[in-house]
Amino acid sequence: MHIGLTYDLKTSFDLKPGLPEDIAEEYDSVETVQLISSSLEALGHTVIHLGGGLEFLSNMCAGTDAELVFNISEGRGNYPSREAQVPSVLEMYNIPYTGSSPQCLSICLDKPLTKHILKASGIVTPHWLVVSDKQSADRVSWDNIGFPLVVKPAHEGSSIGIHNCSLAQNVQEAKALCTTSLVGYNQPVMIEQYISGREVTVGIIGSHKPDVLGIMEIKPKHRHEMFMYSIEVKRDYVNQVDYECPANLPKTVLEEIKKTSLKIYSLLGCLDMARLDFRIDKQGQPYFIEINPLPGLGNHSDLVIMASFLGISHQSLIQMILSAALERYPQCIQI
Ligand SMILES: Nc1ncnc2c1ncn2[C@@H]1O[C@H](COP(=O)(O)OP(=O)(O)OP(=O)(O)O)[C@@H](O)[C@H]1O
Ligand SMILES: [Mg+2]
């Protein structure tokens, strides 16, 4: 099959002076694009690099032989619906693609909106508030949420804006973090109750019949009461964390996480793949933190690390995602 590959490269991002240095963190490296391309080729496909942004648009306008697109594009700008840009264009051209719909991608990147939807369906998630400007930070009833709390940009991923110091212990620290985040990331800030305890990430693959691939624990190498899988930790993951998959948690807790994850996947309308983060408190209660319907697929990405624990190669993982997508597109010829 001729498979188009859409992506946004870190190298195509122009880091303007004054922008936070982590702003392009979610964009992919050339190595990741090459790895996915190689896996698709090893599966017998011809890969057409369509890129992202305006380069992708001009490639589409010029015409493409792609019968299906493998999409890892994060989109451009700091719009909460940026991940929908590429799949929306593909829908206009009626070209099948892997992954979730523009609607699902837009909802999931908006962390407060996702939590609203899930909370209404009984999913347990930490208390939160949204601060849209400095004035509203002054009006927050801090006592209602309690400390410590995490201060994070409302619609980012890859721990953009989530640093080791993003934890506030009091009102003064919280207000200062809100101001820094509002100015730096030019979007609302989500203030969230900090859940102390173990952390897991859950991989799901599938379209009509999604299933949990694995539940992987992220374990800090150096014991830390207030651990955060922050941008500093993710960049230095080799020295900072160990991964364990399957996570060594009580069976009842694992079952609860599995059931909740599948419910969330279905409620949000995810397709083909997603990775969900949870914190588990001392009583064994899992708290939903966030979901990534466009999880990283590079060698150092959590879903790929999880797969390798389970004996699933990168090529097999790509095949699983592709097979899930092809269930929706019988017109595509499978090799
Ligand atoms: N409410 C919370 N309680 C405890 N820890 C939290 C909370 N929110 C975030 N964290 C910590 O910060 C990390 C990053 O937060 P989050 O998952 O929201 O960011 P992200 O940028 O969307 O992550 P990803 O890289 O998975 O896209 C979490 O993995 C967790 O360690
Ligand atoms: Mg996360």
XYZ file of N, CA and C and ligand atoms in Angstrom, residues 234 277 290 292, ligand 2:
13
model
N 11.526 13.622 32.080
C 11.354 12.937 30.784
C 12.610 13.070 29.928
N -2.758 8.564 31.481
C -1.967 8.651 32.712
C -2.873 8.650 33.941
N -4.671 12.443 32.497
C -4.890 12.947 31.128
C -4.747 11.818 30.128
N -3.714 10.802 25.923
C -3.004 11.197 24.699
C -3.451 10.313 23.541
Mg 1.007 12.817 30.588
